[in-house]
mmCIF file with all atom_site columns, C-alpha atoms in Angstrom:
data_model
loop_
_atom_site.group_PDB
_atom_site.id
_atom_site.type_symbol
_atom_site.label_atom_id
_atom_site.label_alt_id
_atom_site.label_comp_id
_atom_site.label_asym_id
_atom_site.label_entity_id
_atom_site.label_seq_id
_atom_site.pdbx_PDB_ins_code
_atom_site.Cartn_x
_atom_site.Cartn_y
_atom_site.Cartn_z
_atom_site.occupancy
_atom_site.B_iso_or_equiv
_atom_site.pdbx_formal_charge
_atom_site.auth_seq_id
_atom_site.auth_comp_id
_atom_site.auth_asym_id
_atom_site.auth_atom_id
_atom_site.pdbx_PDB_model_num
ATOM 1  C CA . MET A 1 1  ? 0.000   0.000  0.000  1.00 56.00 ? 1  MET A CA 1
ATOM 2  C CA . ASN A 1 2  ? 1.506   3.356  -0.915 1.00 60.00 ? 2  ASN A CA 1
ATOM 3  C CA . THR A 1 3  ? 1.913   6.249  1.510  1.00 57.00 ? 3  THR A CA 1
ATOM 4  C CA . GLY A 1 4  ? -1.001  8.294  0.090  1.00 57.00 ? 4  GLY A CA 1
ATOM 5  C CA . VAL A 1 5  ? -3.445  5.410  0.463  1.00 49.00 ? 5  VAL A CA 1
ATOM 6  C CA . ARG A 1 6  ? -2.270  4.692  4.010  1.00 53.00 ? 6  ARG A CA 1
ATOM 7  C CA . ARG A 1 7  ? -2.696  8.310  4.978  1.00 52.00 ? 7  ARG A CA 1
ATOM 8  C CA . TYR A 1 8  ? -6.223  8.369  3.497  1.00 52.00 ? 8  TYR A CA 1
ATOM 9  C CA . VAL A 1 9  ? -7.205  5.166  5.315  1.00 44.00 ? 9  VAL A CA 1
ATOM 10 C CA . GLY A 1 10 ? -5.757  6.520  8.571  1.00 47.00 ? 10 GLY A CA 1
ATOM 11 C CA . ILE A 1 11 ? -7.663  9.792  8.294  1.00 48.00 ? 11 ILE A CA 1
ATOM 12 C CA . LEU A 1 12 ? -10.864 7.946  7.377  1.00 44.00 ? 12 LEU A CA 1
ATOM 13 C CA . GLY A 1 13 ? -10.513 5.667  10.423 1.00 50.00 ? 13 GLY A CA 1
ATOM 14 C CA . LEU A 1 14 ? -9.826  8.609  12.738 1.00 46.00 ? 14 LEU A CA 1
ATOM 15 C CA . GLY A 1 15 ? -12.910 10.416 11.456 1.00 48.00 ? 15 GLY A CA 1
ATOM 16 C CA . MET A 1 16 ? -15.067 7.370  12.121 1.00 46.00 ? 16 MET A CA 1
ATOM 17 C CA . LEU A 1 17 ? -13.770 7.094  15.694 1.00 46.00 ? 17 LEU A CA 1
ATOM 18 C CA . MET A 1 18 ? -14.451 10.751 16.398 1.00 47.00 ? 18 MET A CA 1
ATOM 19 C CA . SER A 1 19 ? -18.060 10.503 15.197 1.00 47.00 ? 19 SER A CA 1
ATOM 20 C CA . VAL A 1 20 ? -19.001 7.800  17.741 1.00 47.00 ? 20 VAL A CA 1
ATOM 21 C CA . PRO A 1 21 ? -20.033 9.052  21.206 1.00 52.00 ? 21 PRO A CA 1
ATOM 22 C CA . ALA A 1 22 ? -17.574 7.863  23.818 1.00 57.00 ? 22 ALA A CA 1
ATOM 23 C CA . PHE A 1 23 ? -18.928 5.544  26.489 1.00 70.00 ? 23 PHE A CA 1
ATOM 24 C CA . SER A 1 24 ? -22.590 6.348  25.938 1.00 72.00 ? 24 SER A CA 1
ATOM 25 C CA . ALA A 1 25 ? -24.865 4.129  27.988 1.00 92.00 ? 25 ALA A CA 1
ATOM 26 C CA . GLN A 1 26 ? -28.558 3.803  28.590 1.00 96.00 ? 26 GLN A CA 1
ATOM 27 C CA . GLN A 1 27 ? -29.495 4.240  32.220 1.00 97.00 ? 27 GLN A CA 1
ATOM 28 C CA . THR A 1 28 ? -32.826 3.757  33.932 1.00 98.00 ? 28 THR A CA 1
ATOM 29 C CA . VAL A 1 29 ? -33.881 5.756  36.966 1.00 98.00 ? 29 VAL A CA 1
ATOM 30 C CA . VAL A 1 30 ? -37.018 5.449  39.060 1.00 98.00 ? 30 VAL A CA 1
ATOM 31 C CA . LEU A 1 31 ? -38.430 8.771  40.230 1.00 98.00 ? 31 LEU A CA 1
ATOM 32 C CA . GLU A 1 32 ? -40.953 9.032  43.032 1.00 98.00 ? 32 GLU A CA 1
ATOM 33 C CA . VAL A 1 33 ? -43.556 11.656 42.116 1.00 98.00 ? 33 VAL A CA 1
ATOM 34 C CA . PRO A 1 34 ? -45.712 12.044 45.252 1.00 98.00 ? 34 PRO A CA 1
ATOM 35 C CA . GLY A 1 35 ? -47.616 15.110 44.031 1.00 97.00 ? 35 GLY A CA 1
ATOM 36 C CA . MET A 1 36 ? -49.651 13.227 41.430 1.00 97.00 ? 36 MET A CA 1
ATOM 37 C CA . SER A 1 37 ? -53.181 13.445 42.799 1.00 96.00 ? 37 SER A CA 1
ATOM 38 C CA . CYS A 1 38 ? -55.325 12.053 39.978 1.00 95.00 ? 38 CYS A CA 1
ATOM 39 C CA . PRO A 1 39 ? -55.109 9.440  37.209 1.00 94.00 ? 39 PRO A CA 1
ATOM 40 C CA . VAL A 1 40 ? -54.515 12.175 34.578 1.00 96.00 ? 40 VAL A CA 1
ATOM 41 C CA . CYS A 1 41 ? -51.383 13.579 36.287 1.00 97.00 ? 41 CYS A CA 1
ATOM 42 C CA . PRO A 1 42 ? -49.059 10.907 34.829 1.00 98.00 ? 42 PRO A CA 1
ATOM 43 C CA . ILE A 1 43 ? -49.759 12.219 31.324 1.00 98.00 ? 43 ILE A CA 1
ATOM 44 C CA . THR A 1 44 ? -48.393 15.655 32.238 1.00 98.00 ? 44 THR A CA 1
ATOM 45 C CA . VAL A 1 45 ? -45.365 14.134 33.969 1.00 98.00 ? 45 VAL A CA 1
ATOM 46 C CA . ARG A 1 46 ? -44.636 11.826 31.013 1.00 98.00 ? 46 ARG A CA 1
ATOM 47 C CA . LYS A 1 47 ? -44.861 14.674 28.501 1.00 98.00 ? 47 LYS A CA 1
ATOM 48 C CA . SER A 1 48 ? -42.501 16.821 30.584 1.00 98.00 ? 48 SER A CA 1
ATOM 49 C CA . LEU A 1 49 ? -39.958 13.990 30.716 1.00 98.00 ? 49 LEU A CA 1
ATOM 50 C CA . GLU A 1 50 ? -40.224 13.211 26.989 1.00 98.00 ? 50 GLU A CA 1
ATOM 51 C CA . LYS A 1 51 ? -39.224 16.808 26.203 1.00 98.00 ? 51 LYS A CA 1
ATOM 52 C CA . VAL A 1 52 ? -35.834 16.340 27.883 1.00 98.00 ? 52 VAL A CA 1
ATOM 53 C CA . PRO A 1 53 ? -33.149 15.648 25.241 1.00 98.00 ? 53 PRO A CA 1
ATOM 54 C CA . GLY A 1 54 ? -31.735 12.175 25.781 1.00 98.00 ? 54 GLY A CA 1
ATOM 55 C CA . VAL A 1 55 ? -34.877 10.582 27.216 1.00 98.00 ? 55 VAL A CA 1
ATOM 56 C CA . ILE A 1 56 ? -35.511 7.292  25.424 1.00 98.00 ? 56 ILE A CA 1
ATOM 57 C CA . GLN A 1 57 ? -38.620 6.179  27.298 1.00 98.00 ? 57 GLN A CA 1
ATOM 58 C CA . ALA A 1 58 ? -40.734 7.438  30.180 1.00 98.00 ? 58 ALA A CA 1
ATOM 59 C CA . VAL A 1 59 ? -43.355 5.222  31.834 1.00 98.00 ? 59 VAL A CA 1
ATOM 60 C CA . VAL A 1 60 ? -45.341 7.068  34.482 1.00 98.00 ? 60 VAL A CA 1
ATOM 61 C CA . THR A 1 61 ? -47.913 5.392  36.731 1.00 98.00 ? 61 THR A CA 1
ATOM 62 C CA . TYR A 1 62 ? -50.417 6.794  39.181 1.00 97.00 ? 62 TYR A CA 1
ATOM 63 C CA . GLU A 1 63 ? -50.151 3.777  41.505 1.00 96.00 ? 63 GLU A CA 1
ATOM 64 C CA . PRO A 1 64 ? -47.430 3.651  42.581 1.00 96.00 ? 64 PRO A CA 1
ATOM 65 C CA . ARG A 1 65 ? -46.734 7.335  42.015 1.00 97.00 ? 65 ARG A CA 1
ATOM 66 C CA . GLU A 1 66 ? -43.538 6.906  40.053 1.00 98.00 ? 66 GLU A CA 1
ATOM 67 C CA . ALA A 1 67 ? -41.810 7.454  36.742 1.00 98.00 ? 67 ALA A CA 1
ATOM 68 C CA . VAL A 1 68 ? -39.428 4.907  35.253 1.00 98.00 ? 68 VAL A CA 1
ATOM 69 C CA . VAL A 1 69 ? -37.200 6.779  32.816 1.00 98.00 ? 69 VAL A CA 1
ATOM 70 C CA . THR A 1 70 ? -34.648 5.314  30.428 1.00 98.00 ? 70 THR A CA 1
ATOM 71 C CA . TYR A 1 71 ? -32.185 7.887  29.142 1.00 98.00 ? 71 TYR A CA 1
ATOM 72 C CA . ASP A 1 72 ? -28.843 8.391  27.412 1.00 98.00 ? 72 ASP A CA 1
ATOM 73 C CA . ASP A 1 73 ? -26.429 9.367  30.163 1.00 96.00 ? 73 ASP A CA 1
ATOM 74 C CA . THR A 1 74 ? -24.309 11.431 27.772 1.00 97.00 ? 74 THR A CA 1
ATOM 75 C CA . ARG A 1 75 ? -27.264 13.703 27.068 1.00 98.00 ? 75 ARG A CA 1
ATOM 76 C CA . THR A 1 76 ? -29.118 14.101 30.372 1.00 98.00 ? 76 THR A CA 1
ATOM 77 C CA . THR A 1 77 ? -29.020 13.377 34.100 1.00 98.00 ? 77 THR A CA 1
ATOM 78 C CA . PRO A 1 78 ? -31.452 12.431 36.861 1.00 98.00 ? 78 PRO A CA 1
ATOM 79 C CA . GLN A 1 79 ? -31.181 16.051 38.078 1.00 98.00 ? 79 GLN A CA 1
ATOM 80 C CA . ALA A 1 80 ? -32.421 17.331 34.700 1.00 98.00 ? 80 ALA A CA 1
ATOM 81 C CA . LEU A 1 81 ? -35.301 14.847 34.815 1.00 98.00 ? 81 LEU A CA 1
ATOM 82 C CA . MET A 1 82 ? -36.300 16.038 38.296 1.00 98.00 ? 82 MET A CA 1
ATOM 83 C CA . GLU A 1 83 ? -36.140 19.652 37.117 1.00 98.00 ? 83 GLU A CA 1
ATOM 84 C CA . ALA A 1 84 ? -38.447 18.808 34.196 1.00 98.00 ? 84 ALA A CA 1
ATOM 85 C CA . THR A 1 85 ? -41.087 17.267 36.464 1.00 98.00 ? 85 THR A CA 1
ATOM 86 C CA . ALA A 1 86 ? -40.787 20.124 38.974 1.00 98.00 ? 86 ALA A CA 1
ATOM 87 C CA . ASN A 1 87 ? -41.252 22.673 36.179 1.00 98.00 ? 87 ASN A CA 1
ATOM 88 C CA . ALA A 1 88 ? -44.436 20.820 35.222 1.00 98.00 ? 88 ALA A CA 1
ATOM 89 C CA . GLY A 1 89 ? -45.675 21.163 38.811 1.00 98.00 ? 89 GLY A CA 1
ATOM 90 C CA . TYR A 1 90 ? -44.709 17.701 40.031 1.00 98.00 ? 90 TYR A CA 1
ATOM 91 C CA . PRO A 1 91 ? -41.488 17.644 42.088 1.00 98.00 ? 91 PRO A CA 1
ATOM 92 C CA . ALA A 1 92 ? -39.801 14.244 42.073 1.00 98.00 ? 92 ALA A CA 1
ATOM 93 C CA . ILE A 1 93 ? -37.026 12.494 43.954 1.00 98.00 ? 93 ILE A CA 1
ATOM 94 C CA . VAL A 1 94 ? -34.795 9.620  42.868 1.00 98.00 ? 94 VAL A CA 1
ATOM 95 C CA . LYS A 1 95 ? -36.177 6.405  44.269 1.00 95.00 ? 95 LYS A CA 1
ATOM 96 C CA . GLY A 1 96 ? -33.580 4.113  42.684 1.00 92.00 ? 96 GLY A CA 1
ATOM 97 C CA . THR A 1 97 ? -31.945 2.878  39.521 1.00 87.00 ? 97 THR A CA 1
ATOM 98 C CA . ARG A 1 98 ? -32.478 -0.176 37.340 1.00 79.00 ? 98 ARG A CA 1
ATOM 99 C CA . ARG A 1 99 ? -30.263 -2.020 34.931 1.00 70.00 ? 99 ARG A CA 1
#
């Protein structure tokens, strides 16, 4: 392989490596949302969570009053998720994590 081709292949490989997010992982957090007082409240909470960049899935239930959120940990955090629910009128706290 000549030097020009090697250089091209090396640059191409480097570009591909740089375009892949480093160590991205899906995480799942369980949020306790005690302020939900009716069966319609989970819809508002779910919509607020789905607006957060990086949220992959949000499942919100009235009983128990919790949200199970799967997210890309390179794009958001549990703190950002709690801020989103609080801004919608439903403060939440981290209840736990799931794998």
